[in-house]
Amino acid sequence: MFEAKDSGFVLDRSVPIATASRRRWVIVASLFLFMAINFADKAVLGLVALPLMRDMQLTHAQFGIVGSAFFLLFALSGIGLGLVADRLNVKWLMAGLALVWAVAQLPLAWPTSFAVLLACRILLGAGEGPASPLALHVVYTWFEDHERSLPTTIVQQGATTGIILAGPVLTFIAQRWYWHAAFLSLGVVGVMWTILWLGVGKSGDAHRHRPLGNALRADWAPVRSNVRYRRLLTDRTVIGVLLQGLVGYSVIAIGVTWVPSYFRVALGFSATEAGWLFALQVAAQIPIGLALAMLSHRMLARGVSSRLARGALVSSACVVSGIAYCMLYVEAPPFAKVALMALASALALQAFTFGPLLVAEVTPDARRAAMLAITNSIATLAGLIAPAAMGKVLGVVANNRGYELGFIATGVLLIVVGAAGFLLLDPQRSHKRLEQSSQG
């Protein structure tokens, strides 16, 4: 066994490097699928919105409440499990979450009541609240900070892929076997992923061992783990991440609840066309996300500070996204508006790639799982408001202008939080202050 010891950190080389490297990419692939299922579960409601509303005789306001109900326990469960994630076996924890998703979908496979629909969406939200931060926490146990951009992007693109596949596949299933079959399909897929994860799932050791490369750097020192959560949550970088995450999650919540209906009702596309266009506009997140992740990685490799390589980059994405959303109010052909939405949503959702990287950069390893869960859960509070607010707007302005007024409001908020990010996102400064605080 080869060991490199320094200041209490140990690098254990008893496991072959090649084997460990292959294993961690298997974990990344599994978590990619995990996030794909997670977001397909979210998207199904919007994809079957019109037949569901017709069969259950729901108004726009009632459907908006169903969309928001998903987030009722989302944040609480995310924070609760995040606080204890480091003390639990993550393999069984994530398997349990996936089973909850499956259980929440199955009652909707048959005709049901409004109360059961609400209860199932609330249960699904409770099960999915911890999903993204826990998935990233597992990734970060296998990769050091300078390696995390690519695996983070891959796992986050699982969410994009889930929505891309959900669009045409669940629309086809709903039209071929009625909308109840879409929920049944997702329940079965959730069970299948659980079986896969029980076979391959495992947490890594990057959070417990100081890597040899860092051991040779005289300037490397982790923030100590005795920093209080209150101090972390009031840090300028964390505040900037939270602001951008709140508005970014409004984009997600409105997108999975109302965008397919916008394509059909306001832009005049058929159900099949709307499903494919929804998938294609979400697919734009993949090349844009990968391009920005690679740009950020190259900037960091050239010695550019992460304030610019991560903070300024994601803030610029928010501002451009906001401008694109505001342009939806301008008269334009339907396909041009779909393209604008694709650009706007792809850029807005970069907050969920760069935000966790920034939080992990300034947070002690012993606090990382909890902080990722807390910041993600706070951001998802926007989901309680955004779908219901859009439903209220559509109750007053029930045409394409109603949808677009909601998109403009989101765009203005994106511009504001993007501008704030240029001032707030400074991980090096935050790290230094948190280290000083832990020594005080």
Coordinates of C-alpha atoms in Angstrom, one line a residue:
M1 CA 0.0 0.0 0.0
F2 CA 1.3 3.5 -0.9
E3 CA 0.4 6.3 1.5
A4 CA 1.0 10.0 1.3
K5 CA 0.6 11.6 4.7
D6 CA 0.4 15.3 5.4
S7 CA -1.5 17.2 8.1
G8 CA -3.8 14.2 8.8
F9 CA -4.9 13.5 5.3
V10 CA -4.2 10.0 3.8
L11 CA -4.2 8.9 0.2
D12 CA -4.9 5.2 0.0
R13 CA -3.5 3.6 -3.2
S14 CA -4.5 0.1 -2.3
V15 CA -7.2 0.2 -4.9
P16 CA -5.8 0.3 -8.5
I17 CA -6.2 3.7 -10.0
A18 CA -7.6 2.4 -13.3
T19 CA -10.3 0.4 -11.5
A20 CA -11.3 3.4 -9.4
S21 CA -11.4 5.6 -12.5
R22 CA -13.7 3.2 -14.3
R23 CA -15.9 2.8 -11.3
R24 CA -16.4 6.5 -10.8
W25 CA -17.6 6.9 -14.4
V26 CA -20.0 4.0 -13.9
I27 CA -21.4 5.9 -11.0
V28 CA -21.7 9.1 -13.1
A29 CA -23.6 7.2 -15.8
S30 CA -26.0 5.7 -13.2
L31 CA -26.6 9.1 -11.7
F32 CA -27.2 10.5 -15.2
L33 CA -30.1 8.0 -15.5
F34 CA -31.2 8.9 -12.0
M35 CA -31.6 12.5 -13.0
A36 CA -33.2 11.6 -16.3
I37 CA -36.0 9.7 -14.5
N38 CA -36.3 12.5 -12.0
F39 CA -37.1 15.1 -14.6
A40 CA -39.3 12.8 -16.7
D41 CA -41.4 12.5 -13.5
K42 CA -41.6 16.2 -13.3
A43 CA -42.4 16.7 -17.0
V44 CA -45.2 14.2 -17.3
L45 CA -47.8 16.4 -15.7
G46 CA -47.3 19.2 -18.3
L47 CA -47.2 16.7 -21.2
V48 CA -50.7 15.3 -20.3
A49 CA -52.1 18.6 -19.1
L50 CA -54.9 19.0 -21.6
P51 CA -56.5 15.5 -21.5
L52 CA -56.0 15.4 -17.8
M53 CA -57.7 18.8 -17.3
R54 CA -60.5 17.8 -19.6
D55 CA -61.1 14.4 -17.9
M56 CA -60.9 15.7 -14.3
Q57 CA -62.7 19.0 -15.2
L58 CA -59.9 21.2 -13.8
T59 CA -59.6 24.9 -14.3
H60 CA -56.3 26.6 -15.1
A61 CA -56.1 27.8 -11.5
Q62 CA -56.6 24.3 -10.2
F63 CA -54.0 22.8 -12.5
G64 CA -51.6 25.5 -11.4
I65 CA -52.2 24.4 -7.8
V66 CA -51.4 20.8 -8.8
G67 CA -48.2 22.0 -10.4
S68 CA -47.2 23.9 -7.3
A69 CA -48.2 21.1 -4.9
F70 CA -45.3 19.1 -6.2
F71 CA -43.0 21.6 -4.3
L72 CA -44.9 21.6 -1.0
L73 CA -42.6 19.2 0.7
F74 CA -39.8 19.3 -1.9
A75 CA -37.6 21.8 0.0
L76 CA -38.3 20.3 3.4
S77 CA -37.3 16.8 2.4
G78 CA -34.3 18.1 0.6
I79 CA -33.0 19.9 3.6
G80 CA -33.9 17.1 6.0
L81 CA -32.2 14.4 4.2
G82 CA -29.3 16.7 3.2
L83 CA -28.5 17.3 6.9
V84 CA -28.2 13.6 7.6
A85 CA -26.9 12.3 4.3
D86 CA -23.3 12.1 5.5
R87 CA -24.4 9.7 8.3
L88 CA -26.5 7.4 6.1
N89 CA -25.6 4.7 3.5
V90 CA -26.1 6.7 0.3
K91 CA -26.6 3.5 -1.7
W92 CA -29.8 2.6 0.2
L93 CA -30.9 6.2 0.6
M94 CA -31.0 6.9 -3.2
A95 CA -32.6 3.5 -3.8
G96 CA -35.3 4.4 -1.4
L97 CA -35.9 7.8 -3.1
A98 CA -36.3 6.1 -6.5
L99 CA -38.9 3.7 -5.0
V100 CA -40.8 6.6 -3.6
W101 CA -41.0 8.1 -7.1
A102 CA -42.4 4.8 -8.4
V103 CA -45.0 4.5 -5.6
A104 CA -46.1 8.1 -6.3
Q105 CA -46.8 7.5 -10.0
L106 CA -48.7 4.2 -9.8
P107 CA -52.0 5.5 -8.3
L108 CA -52.3 7.8 -11.4
A109 CA -52.2 4.8 -13.7
W110 CA -56.0 4.5 -13.2
P111 CA -58.9 7.0 -13.1
T112 CA -58.6 8.9 -9.8
S113 CA -59.8 12.0 -7.9
F114 CA -58.4 15.5 -7.6
A115 CA -57.4 14.7 -4.0
V116 CA -55.4 11.6 -5.0
L117 CA -53.7 13.6 -7.8
L118 CA -52.6 16.3 -5.3
A119 CA -51.4 13.7 -2.8
C120 CA -49.4 11.8 -5.4
R121 CA -47.7 15.0 -6.7
I122 CA -46.9 16.0 -3.1
L123 CA -45.4 12.6 -2.3
L124 CA -43.4 12.7 -5.6
G125 CA -42.0 16.1 -4.6
A126 CA -41.0 14.9 -1.2
G127 CA -39.1 12.0 -2.8
E128 CA -37.4 14.1 -5.4
G129 CA -36.4 17.0 -3.2
P130 CA -33.1 15.6 -2.2
A131 CA -32.4 14.0 -5.6
S132 CA -30.2 16.5 -7.3
P133 CA -28.0 17.6 -4.4
L134 CA -27.5 14.0 -3.2
A135 CA -26.5 12.9 -6.8
L136 CA -24.0 15.7 -7.0
H137 CA -22.7 14.9 -3.5
V138 CA -22.0 11.4 -4.6
V139 CA -20.2 12.7 -7.7
Y140 CA -18.1 15.0 -5.6
T141 CA -17.0 12.1 -3.4
W142 CA -15.4 10.6 -6.5
F143 CA -13.8 13.7 -8.0
E144 CA -11.7 16.6 -6.7
D145 CA -12.7 20.2 -7.2
H146 CA -10.6 20.7 -10.4
E147 CA -12.1 17.6 -11.9
R148 CA -15.8 18.3 -11.2
S149 CA -17.0 20.4 -14.1
L150 CA -17.4 17.6 -16.6
P151 CA -19.1 15.0 -14.3
T152 CA -21.3 17.7 -12.8
T153 CA -22.4 18.7 -16.3
I154 CA -23.0 15.1 -17.4
V155 CA -25.2 14.4 -14.3
Q156 CA -27.1 17.6 -14.8
Q157 CA -27.6 16.8 -18.5
G158 CA -29.4 13.7 -17.3
A159 CA -32.2 16.1 -16.3
T160 CA -32.2 17.5 -19.8
T161 CA -32.2 14.1 -21.4
G162 CA -35.1 13.0 -19.2
I163 CA -37.2 15.9 -20.5
I164 CA -36.1 15.3 -24.1
L165 CA -37.1 11.7 -24.0
A166 CA -40.3 12.4 -22.0
G167 CA -41.6 14.8 -24.6
P168 CA -42.1 12.4 -27.6
V169 CA -42.1 9.1 -25.6
L170 CA -44.7 10.0 -23.0
T171 CA -46.8 11.9 -25.5
F172 CA -46.8 8.8 -27.7
I173 CA -47.7 6.6 -24.8
A174 CA -50.5 8.9 -23.7
Q175 CA -52.0 9.1 -27.2
R176 CA -51.6 5.4 -27.8
W177 CA -52.9 4.0 -24.4
Y178 CA -54.3 7.2 -22.8
W179 CA -52.6 9.5 -20.4
H180 CA -52.8 7.1 -17.4
A181 CA -50.3 4.9 -19.1
A182 CA -47.6 7.6 -19.0
F183 CA -47.6 7.5 -15.2
L184 CA -47.5 3.7 -15.1
S185 CA -44.5 3.7 -17.4
L186 CA -42.6 6.0 -15.2
G187 CA -43.4 3.9 -12.1
V188 CA -41.9 0.8 -13.8
V189 CA -38.8 2.7 -14.9
G190 CA -38.2 3.9 -11.3
V191 CA -38.2 0.3 -10.1
M192 CA -35.8 -0.7 -12.8
W193 CA -33.3 2.0 -11.9
T194 CA -33.5 1.0 -8.2
I195 CA -32.4 -2.5 -9.1
L196 CA -29.5 -1.2 -11.2
W197 CA -28.3 1.2 -8.4
L198 CA -28.3 -1.6 -5.8
G199 CA -25.9 -3.4 -8.1
V200 CA -23.4 -0.6 -8.8
G201 CA -24.1 2.3 -6.4
K202 CA -21.3 3.4 -4.0
S203 CA -19.9 6.5 -2.4
G204 CA -16.3 7.5 -3.2
D205 CA -13.4 8.6 -1.0
A206 CA -12.5 12.0 -2.4
H207 CA -14.2 13.8 0.5
R208 CA -12.2 11.8 3.0
H209 CA -8.7 11.9 1.6
R210 CA -6.5 14.7 0.6
P211 CA -5.2 14.0 -3.0
L212 CA -1.4 13.7 -3.5
G213 CA -1.5 16.5 -6.0
N214 CA -2.9 18.9 -3.4
A215 CA -0.6 17.5 -0.8
L216 CA 2.3 19.0 -2.8
R217 CA 0.7 22.4 -2.9
A218 CA 1.8 24.7 0.0
D219 CA -1.1 27.0 -0.5
W220 CA -3.8 24.3 -0.3
A221 CA -5.9 24.2 2.8
P222 CA -9.6 23.2 3.3
V223 CA -12.0 25.3 5.1
R224 CA -12.5 23.7 8.5
S225 CA -15.7 21.8 9.2
N226 CA -16.6 23.9 12.3
V227 CA -18.0 26.8 10.2
R228 CA -21.7 27.3 11.2
Y229 CA -24.4 26.9 8.7
R230 CA -25.6 30.4 9.4
R231 CA -22.2 31.7 8.4
L232 CA -22.2 29.7 5.2
L233 CA -25.8 30.7 4.2
T234 CA -25.0 34.4 4.7
D235 CA -21.8 34.2 2.6
R236 CA -21.9 36.5 -0.5
T237 CA -21.2 33.6 -3.0
V238 CA -23.9 31.4 -1.5
I239 CA -26.4 34.3 -1.6
G240 CA -25.6 34.9 -5.2
V241 CA -26.1 31.2 -6.0
L242 CA -29.4 31.2 -4.1
L243 CA -30.7 34.2 -6.0
Q244 CA -29.9 32.7 -9.4
G245 CA -31.2 29.3 -8.3
L246 CA -34.6 30.7 -7.2
V247 CA -35.2 32.3 -10.6
G248 CA -33.7 29.3 -12.5
Y249 CA -36.1 27.0 -10.7
S250 CA -39.0 29.2 -11.8
V251 CA -37.9 28.4 -15.3
I252 CA -38.0 24.7 -14.5
A253 CA -41.4 24.8 -12.7
I254 CA -43.1 26.8 -15.4
G255 CA -41.5 24.8 -18.1
V256 CA -42.6 21.3 -17.0
T257 CA -46.1 22.6 -16.1
W258 CA -47.1 25.1 -18.7
V259 CA -44.7 25.1 -21.7
P260 CA -46.2 22.1 -23.6
S261 CA -49.6 23.8 -23.2
Y262 CA -48.2 27.1 -24.5
F263 CA -47.0 25.3 -27.6
R264 CA -50.4 23.9 -28.2
V265 CA -52.8 26.6 -27.2
A266 CA -50.8 29.8 -28.0
L267 CA -48.5 28.7 -30.8
G268 CA -51.0 26.3 -32.5
F269 CA -49.0 23.0 -32.6
S270 CA -50.6 19.6 -32.4
A271 CA -50.0 17.3 -29.4
T272 CA -47.4 15.3 -31.2
E273 CA -45.7 18.4 -32.6
A274 CA -45.7 20.0 -29.1
G275 CA -44.1 16.9 -27.6
W276 CA -41.3 16.9 -30.1
L277 CA -40.8 20.7 -30.0
F278 CA -40.7 20.6 -26.2
A279 CA -38.0 17.9 -26.4
L280 CA -36.0 19.8 -29.0
Q281 CA -36.1 23.1 -27.1
V282 CA -34.9 21.3 -24.0
A283 CA -32.2 19.5 -26.0
A284 CA -30.6 22.9 -26.7
Q285 CA -29.4 22.7 -23.1
I286 CA -27.0 19.9 -23.9
P287 CA -24.6 21.6 -26.4
I288 CA -24.9 24.9 -24.6
G289 CA -24.3 23.3 -21.2
L290 CA -21.3 21.3 -22.5
A291 CA -19.8 24.3 -24.3
L292 CA -20.0 26.5 -21.2
A293 CA -18.6 23.7 -19.0
M294 CA -15.7 23.2 -21.3
L295 CA -15.1 26.9 -21.5
S296 CA -15.1 27.2 -17.8
H297 CA -12.7 24.2 -17.4
R298 CA -10.3 25.7 -19.9
M299 CA -10.4 29.1 -18.2
L300 CA -9.6 27.5 -14.8
A301 CA -6.8 25.4 -16.4
R302 CA -5.2 28.6 -17.7
G303 CA -5.2 30.2 -14.2
V304 CA -8.3 32.3 -14.6
S305 CA -10.1 32.8 -11.2
S306 CA -13.3 30.9 -10.6
R307 CA -14.9 34.3 -10.0
L308 CA -14.7 34.8 -13.7
A309 CA -14.6 31.2 -15.0
R310 CA -17.7 30.2 -13.0
G311 CA -19.3 33.3 -11.4
A312 CA -19.1 35.7 -14.3
L313 CA -19.9 33.0 -16.8
V314 CA -23.2 31.9 -15.2
S315 CA -24.2 35.5 -14.5
S316 CA -23.7 36.4 -18.2
A317 CA -25.9 33.3 -19.1
C318 CA -28.7 34.6 -16.8
V319 CA -28.6 38.1 -18.3
V320 CA -28.8 36.8 -21.9
S321 CA -31.5 34.3 -20.9
G322 CA -33.6 37.1 -19.4
I323 CA -33.3 39.2 -22.6
A324 CA -34.4 36.2 -24.7
Y325 CA -37.5 35.7 -22.5
C326 CA -38.4 39.3 -22.8
M327 CA -38.2 39.0 -26.6
L328 CA -41.0 36.5 -26.6
Y329 CA -43.5 39.3 -26.4
V330 CA -42.5 40.6 -29.8
E331 CA -44.6 39.3 -32.7
A332 CA -42.7 36.5 -34.4
P333 CA -43.4 33.1 -36.2
P334 CA -44.1 30.2 -33.8
F335 CA -40.9 28.4 -34.6
A336 CA -38.9 31.5 -33.8
K337 CA -40.5 31.7 -30.4
V338 CA -39.7 28.0 -29.8
A339 CA -36.0 28.8 -30.7
L340 CA -36.0 31.8 -28.3
M341 CA -37.4 29.7 -25.5
A342 CA -34.8 27.0 -26.2
L343 CA -32.0 29.6 -25.8
A344 CA -33.5 31.3 -22.8
S345 CA -34.2 28.1 -20.8
A346 CA -30.8 26.5 -21.7
L347 CA -28.9 29.5 -20.4
A348 CA -31.1 30.0 -17.3
L349 CA -30.6 26.4 -16.2
Q350 CA -26.8 26.8 -16.1
A351 CA -27.4 28.1 -12.6
F352 CA -27.8 24.4 -11.6
T353 CA -24.5 23.4 -13.1
F354 CA -22.4 26.3 -11.8
G355 CA -24.3 26.9 -8.6
P356 CA -23.4 23.6 -7.0
L357 CA -19.8 23.9 -8.1
L358 CA -19.5 27.3 -6.4
V359 CA -21.2 26.1 -3.2
A360 CA -18.9 23.0 -3.1
E361 CA -15.9 25.3 -3.7
V362 CA -16.5 27.4 -0.6
T363 CA -18.0 24.7 1.7
P364 CA -16.1 22.4 4.1
D365 CA -16.4 18.8 3.0
A366 CA -18.2 17.8 6.1
R367 CA -20.9 20.3 5.4
R368 CA -21.1 19.8 1.6
A369 CA -24.0 17.3 1.4
A370 CA -26.1 19.5 3.7
M371 CA -25.2 22.8 2.0
L372 CA -25.9 21.4 -1.5
A373 CA -29.3 20.1 -0.2
I374 CA -30.1 23.3 1.6
T375 CA -29.3 25.7 -1.3
N376 CA -31.1 23.5 -3.8
S377 CA -34.1 23.2 -1.5
I378 CA -34.3 27.0 -1.0
A379 CA -34.1 27.5 -4.7
T380 CA -37.0 25.1 -5.3
L381 CA -39.3 27.2 -3.2
A382 CA -39.8 29.1 -6.4
G383 CA -41.7 26.0 -7.6
L384 CA -44.4 26.7 -5.0
I385 CA -45.1 30.0 -6.5
A386 CA -44.3 30.0 -10.2
P387 CA -46.8 27.4 -11.7
A388 CA -49.7 28.8 -9.6
A389 CA -48.8 32.4 -10.5
M390 CA -48.9 31.4 -14.2
G391 CA -52.2 29.8 -13.7
K392 CA -53.6 33.0 -12.1
V393 CA -52.3 35.1 -15.0
L394 CA -53.9 32.7 -17.5
G395 CA -57.1 32.9 -15.6
V396 CA -57.2 36.6 -16.4
V397 CA -55.4 36.7 -19.8
A398 CA -56.3 33.3 -21.3
N399 CA -54.3 33.5 -24.6
N400 CA -50.7 33.6 -25.8
R401 CA -50.2 37.0 -24.2
G402 CA -51.0 35.5 -20.8
Y403 CA -48.2 33.0 -21.2
E404 CA -45.8 35.6 -22.5
L405 CA -46.5 38.0 -19.7
G406 CA -45.4 35.3 -17.3
F407 CA -42.2 34.7 -19.4
I408 CA -41.4 38.4 -19.4
A409 CA -41.7 38.5 -15.6
T410 CA -39.2 35.6 -15.5
G411 CA -36.9 37.3 -17.9
V412 CA -36.8 40.5 -15.9
L413 CA -35.9 38.6 -12.8
L414 CA -33.1 36.7 -14.6
I415 CA -31.6 40.0 -15.7
V416 CA -31.7 41.3 -12.1
V417 CA -30.1 38.1 -10.6
G418 CA -27.5 37.9 -13.4
A419 CA -26.4 41.5 -12.6
A420 CA -26.3 40.7 -8.9
G421 CA -24.1 37.6 -9.6
F422 CA -21.3 39.8 -11.0
L423 CA -21.1 41.5 -7.6
L424 CA -21.7 38.5 -5.3
L425 CA -20.1 35.4 -6.8
D426 CA -16.5 35.5 -5.6
P427 CA -15.5 32.0 -4.3
Q428 CA -11.9 32.9 -3.5
R429 CA -12.9 35.7 -1.3
S430 CA -15.6 33.6 0.3
H431 CA -13.2 30.8 1.0
K432 CA -10.7 33.1 2.6
R433 CA -13.3 34.7 4.9
L434 CA -14.8 31.3 5.9
E435 CA -11.3 30.0 6.7
Q436 CA -10.8 33.1 8.9
S437 CA -14.1 32.6 10.5
S438 CA -13.3 28.9 11.4
Q439 CA -10.1 30.0 13.1
G440 CA -11.8 32.8 15.1

